[in-house]
Amino acid sequence: MNDHYLKKLDRVTAILTQLQSKPIVRAQDLAEKFDVSIRTIYRDVKTLENAGIPIIGEAGSGYSLMDGYKLPPVMFTKEEVLSFITAEKLMQRFSHESLGSHYKTAMEKVRSVLKYSDRNLLANIEKQIDIFDNYPKTEDKIKNIIPTILESIAEKVQICIDYKTVNEEISTRTVEVVGVFFEFNYWYIIAYCTLRNDFRQFRIDRILKLSKMQTPFLQEYGQINDYRKNPNGNKTIVKLLVDKKIMRHLGNSKVYYGLTEEKEAENGFELTFETEWIDEGFPRWLITFSDYAEIIEPESLKTTMRELVQKVSKNF
């Protein structure tokens, strides 16, 4: 069998896997994934149909397997088996508690269908892989909170939450969740808040109570990244001129504090931020490298920094 037919066999098998794992698979997406023409994908799908695989759909719309059709368990390669154990280690360290238990049972099912040799491979290698992090784990206040939130997104229904702010104030909100994301060791949701009539970001460990409602979404939403890129109207634009020698020490912290643009200048880097923490969080972060930074705007931040420096100097 020549190389052409081996590649075709691998691609057809991979297309079958895609059909098993997704409700609808578009020919255009498959063509981009395997770097072939759409006509080649049409021929591959025809090959599967000729082999007796009941595929529903047609060129130009999308393909799916006939409902109820079952295939034997997928066989995993050795590289895929090793990737499972690496992913499991990452999940143990960084996943939310409400997700970790479900991932553990899912991995047990995966292990159960592995070949005996592959199960031995996992047993021998899992103690040789570890993930080190120094962040404390956040505790769940609500069981299965993230799966419940994800269900509300899939079903497009509102949820009602009791939320505690950083100032210890508690409010009840009805929200329509756009998406969930993990950043700087915390899980967040981005949601449309019906109380504020605007999009808001909520830290999941500050949700004290959650209930899924029957009320459907008021509007359709796009992808979560569409909302993370757009300011919600409560942010202040800050511009700093930062010495080049300190830049490498800022790392990801500058992203955390709202960096939107980084432009090299003759005497440093001009950094632009959009921050919600102009009164407390941002000034206290800025003071850690303030001897290497000049505030371009706003003027109010200069006043805040002078007052903060005066407070600090009194303690020393």
XYZ file of C-alpha atoms in Angstrom:
316
model
C 0.000 0.000 0.000
C 1.553 3.313 -1.073
C 1.785 6.514 0.942
C -1.246 8.102 -0.764
C -3.603 5.328 0.339
C -2.149 5.263 3.868
C -2.860 8.983 4.203
C -6.379 8.484 2.855
C -7.011 5.637 5.317
C -5.820 7.760 8.243
C -7.962 10.696 7.102
C -11.116 8.627 6.574
C -10.676 7.061 10.011
C -10.230 10.507 11.532
C -13.370 11.778 9.772
C -15.310 8.860 11.254
C -14.021 9.854 14.704
C -15.213 13.420 14.098
C -18.660 12.129 13.136
C -18.816 10.095 16.343
C -17.874 13.058 18.542
C -19.945 15.922 17.041
C -23.627 16.339 16.102
C -22.832 18.080 12.794
C -19.550 18.117 10.877
C -19.082 20.529 7.953
C -17.024 19.539 4.923
C -15.292 22.941 4.951
C -14.136 22.439 8.558
C -12.823 18.962 7.736
C -10.976 20.279 4.689
C -9.251 22.932 6.815
C -8.442 20.411 9.565
C -6.790 17.907 7.215
C -5.428 20.505 4.765
C -7.138 19.006 1.714
C -9.723 20.231 -0.764
C -13.455 20.054 -0.080
C -13.822 17.712 -3.075
C -11.418 15.302 -1.347
C -13.629 15.370 1.758
C -16.687 14.612 -0.387
C -14.881 11.549 -1.767
C -13.836 10.444 1.740
C -17.421 10.680 2.982
C -18.540 8.647 -0.031
C -15.940 6.019 0.922
C -17.483 5.762 4.405
C -20.980 5.478 2.940
C -19.832 2.700 0.606
C -18.417 0.900 3.650
C -21.905 0.858 5.205
C -21.630 3.809 7.597
C -25.098 5.488 7.745
C -24.239 9.171 7.202
C -26.999 11.774 7.067
C -26.516 15.048 5.228
C -25.073 16.272 1.998
C -22.390 18.499 0.534
C -22.853 22.144 1.470
C -24.751 21.599 4.725
C -23.095 19.141 7.054
C -22.800 15.476 7.951
C -23.864 13.422 10.969
C -24.239 9.760 11.883
C -27.727 8.270 11.911
C -29.219 8.555 15.401
C -28.778 5.331 17.370
C -25.962 3.986 15.235
C -23.239 2.536 17.454
C -19.605 1.852 16.631
C -17.052 -0.237 18.523
C -14.864 1.660 21.022
C -12.167 3.808 19.422
C -8.636 2.419 19.737
C -6.119 4.928 21.081
C -2.520 5.336 19.956
C 0.301 5.200 22.496
C 0.839 8.962 22.112
C -2.857 9.603 22.833
C -2.722 7.384 25.926
C 0.262 9.350 27.264
C -1.550 12.623 26.592
C -4.449 11.399 28.769
C -2.277 11.006 31.844
C -0.683 14.439 31.290
C -4.134 16.004 30.958
C -5.261 14.180 34.101
C -2.379 15.690 36.067
C -3.292 19.158 34.820
C -6.930 18.619 35.765
C -5.935 17.540 39.278
C -4.025 20.791 39.798
C -6.018 23.398 37.933
C -9.580 22.186 37.459
C -12.471 23.466 39.508
C -13.645 21.029 42.177
C -17.036 20.640 40.492
C -15.303 19.517 37.269
C -12.542 17.392 38.768
C -14.778 14.613 40.102
C -16.531 14.232 36.741
C -13.216 14.160 34.885
C -11.984 11.448 37.248
C -14.939 9.158 36.464
C -14.533 9.923 32.749
C -10.874 8.864 32.923
C -11.869 5.633 34.656
C -14.105 4.853 31.679
C -11.269 5.649 29.271
C -8.914 3.370 31.204
C -11.472 0.562 31.073
C -11.386 0.411 27.245
C -7.589 0.576 26.932
C -5.543 -2.427 25.904
C -3.812 -4.236 28.764
C -0.397 -3.002 27.583
C -1.640 0.599 27.505
C -3.069 0.318 31.018
C 0.350 -0.870 32.199
C 1.937 2.047 30.370
C -0.280 4.492 32.296
C 0.438 2.803 35.619
C 4.190 2.974 35.022
C 4.346 6.569 33.841
C 1.769 8.418 35.979
C 4.141 8.758 38.968
C 6.807 10.258 36.709
C 4.666 13.274 35.784
C 3.735 16.082 38.165
C 2.512 19.679 37.976
C 3.806 22.194 40.509
C 1.896 25.356 41.364
C 1.892 27.590 44.421
C -1.653 28.912 44.253
C -4.128 27.933 46.983
C -7.161 25.955 45.871
C -10.498 27.768 45.954
C -13.285 25.939 47.762
C -16.676 25.147 46.262
C -19.597 26.744 48.058
C -22.072 25.052 45.697
C -21.851 21.453 44.515
C -21.553 20.998 40.733
C -21.609 24.760 40.201
C -19.718 24.852 36.869
C -21.668 21.931 35.313
C -24.893 23.716 36.331
C -23.663 26.947 34.728
C -22.672 25.084 31.554
C -26.112 23.473 31.448
C -27.716 26.911 31.579
C -25.586 27.996 28.594
C -26.470 24.858 26.598
C -30.193 25.171 27.425
C -30.133 28.989 27.031
C -31.933 29.668 30.310
C -31.256 32.290 32.975
C -29.721 31.604 36.383
C -30.293 33.480 39.631
C -27.233 34.035 41.846
C -26.443 35.540 45.230
C -23.069 37.225 44.701
C -20.565 38.637 47.201
C -18.353 41.437 45.887
C -14.766 42.169 46.905
C -16.240 44.734 49.333
C -18.276 41.980 51.053
C -21.557 43.346 49.662
C -24.131 40.701 48.703
C -26.651 41.173 45.898
C -29.068 38.936 44.015
C -28.701 38.937 40.239
C -30.517 37.248 37.374
C -27.997 36.629 34.600
C -27.668 35.006 31.194
C -24.257 33.342 31.043
C -22.251 33.811 27.855
C -19.275 31.676 28.902
C -16.857 30.443 31.541
C -13.100 31.067 31.677
C -10.103 30.433 33.938
C -7.543 33.166 34.602
C -4.904 33.719 37.303
C -6.111 30.737 39.350
C -9.769 31.758 39.434
C -12.806 30.685 37.436
C -15.093 33.420 36.087
C -18.301 33.759 34.143
C -19.178 36.503 31.671
C -22.910 37.113 31.702
C -25.588 39.581 30.740
C -26.954 41.000 34.007
C -30.668 41.844 33.807
C -30.314 44.155 36.836
C -27.623 46.328 35.203
C -28.786 45.777 31.613
C -25.156 45.193 30.682
C -22.484 42.506 30.588
C -20.647 41.727 33.801
C -17.862 39.425 34.967
C -18.401 37.329 38.123
C -15.843 35.244 40.030
C -17.335 31.811 40.581
C -15.996 31.302 44.122
C -17.921 34.442 45.178
C -21.270 32.980 44.113
C -23.014 32.029 47.365
C -26.202 30.602 45.887
C -27.259 29.562 42.395
C -30.484 28.293 40.873
C -31.284 27.497 37.265
C -34.496 29.124 36.067
C -37.016 28.290 33.348
C -36.820 31.731 31.732
C -35.107 31.565 28.319
C -32.421 34.015 27.206
C -33.659 37.423 26.073
C -31.143 37.536 23.212
C -28.598 35.480 21.295
C -24.909 35.738 22.225
C -21.687 35.070 20.348
C -18.460 33.552 21.597
C -17.029 34.397 25.010
C -13.916 36.031 23.525
C -16.095 38.603 21.790
C -17.103 39.920 25.212
C -13.731 39.607 26.929
C -12.184 41.894 24.304
C -14.801 44.614 24.725
C -14.833 46.928 27.762
C -18.144 47.052 29.633
C -18.133 50.827 30.057
C -16.882 50.886 33.674
C -13.173 50.832 32.867
C -10.643 53.654 33.035
C -7.960 54.031 30.376
C -4.460 54.289 31.842
C -1.259 55.019 29.912
C 2.206 54.444 31.384
C 5.737 54.929 30.096
C 7.736 52.055 31.557
C 11.529 51.617 31.602
C 12.683 48.757 29.367
C 14.787 47.162 32.102
C 11.696 46.388 34.265
C 9.460 45.044 31.495
C 10.518 41.413 31.783
C 9.610 41.412 35.484
C 6.000 42.426 34.816
C 5.223 39.123 33.106
C 1.545 38.206 32.967
C 0.627 40.675 35.689
C 0.291 43.475 33.145
C -2.294 41.407 31.272
C -4.154 40.744 34.517
C -4.393 44.488 35.188
C -5.943 45.156 31.787
C -3.157 45.637 29.230
C -4.616 46.409 25.796
C -1.593 47.789 23.938
C 2.181 47.646 24.294
C 4.194 50.003 22.077
C 7.971 50.452 22.122
C 9.114 54.066 22.426
C 12.541 55.733 22.369
C 12.874 55.810 26.161
C 10.806 52.789 27.176
C 7.517 51.055 26.473
C 4.201 52.849 26.345
C 1.585 50.596 27.946
C -2.157 51.161 27.658
C -4.579 49.588 30.139
C -8.322 49.398 30.605
C -8.895 48.794 34.308
C -11.836 48.590 36.678
C -9.503 48.888 39.686
C -8.337 52.463 39.280
C -8.954 53.349 42.954
C -7.239 50.449 44.741
C -5.914 47.441 42.822
C -4.148 49.181 39.963
C -2.339 51.827 42.104
C -1.120 49.171 44.559
C 0.243 47.113 41.663
C 1.837 50.180 40.050
C 3.644 51.138 43.272
C 5.701 47.917 43.062
C 7.604 49.341 40.064
C 6.707 53.046 40.270
C 10.371 54.109 40.269
C 10.570 52.759 36.701
C 7.240 54.123 35.444
C 5.783 57.477 34.445
C 2.017 58.079 34.392
C 0.926 59.650 31.105
C -2.787 59.600 31.939
C -5.104 60.034 33.783
C -4.129 62.896 36.077
C -6.311 61.445 38.846
C -4.021 58.398 39.047
C -1.055 60.690 39.813
C -2.997 62.121 42.766
C -3.930 58.619 43.965
C -0.293 57.501 43.754
C 0.969 60.518 45.729
C -1.553 59.814 48.486
C -0.606 56.127 48.537
C 3.118 56.912 48.766
C 2.444 59.268 51.671
C 0.548 56.528 53.520
C 3.379 54.071 52.934
C 6.071 56.548 54.055
C 4.318 57.026 57.401
C 4.917 53.366 58.225
C 8.667 53.674 57.574
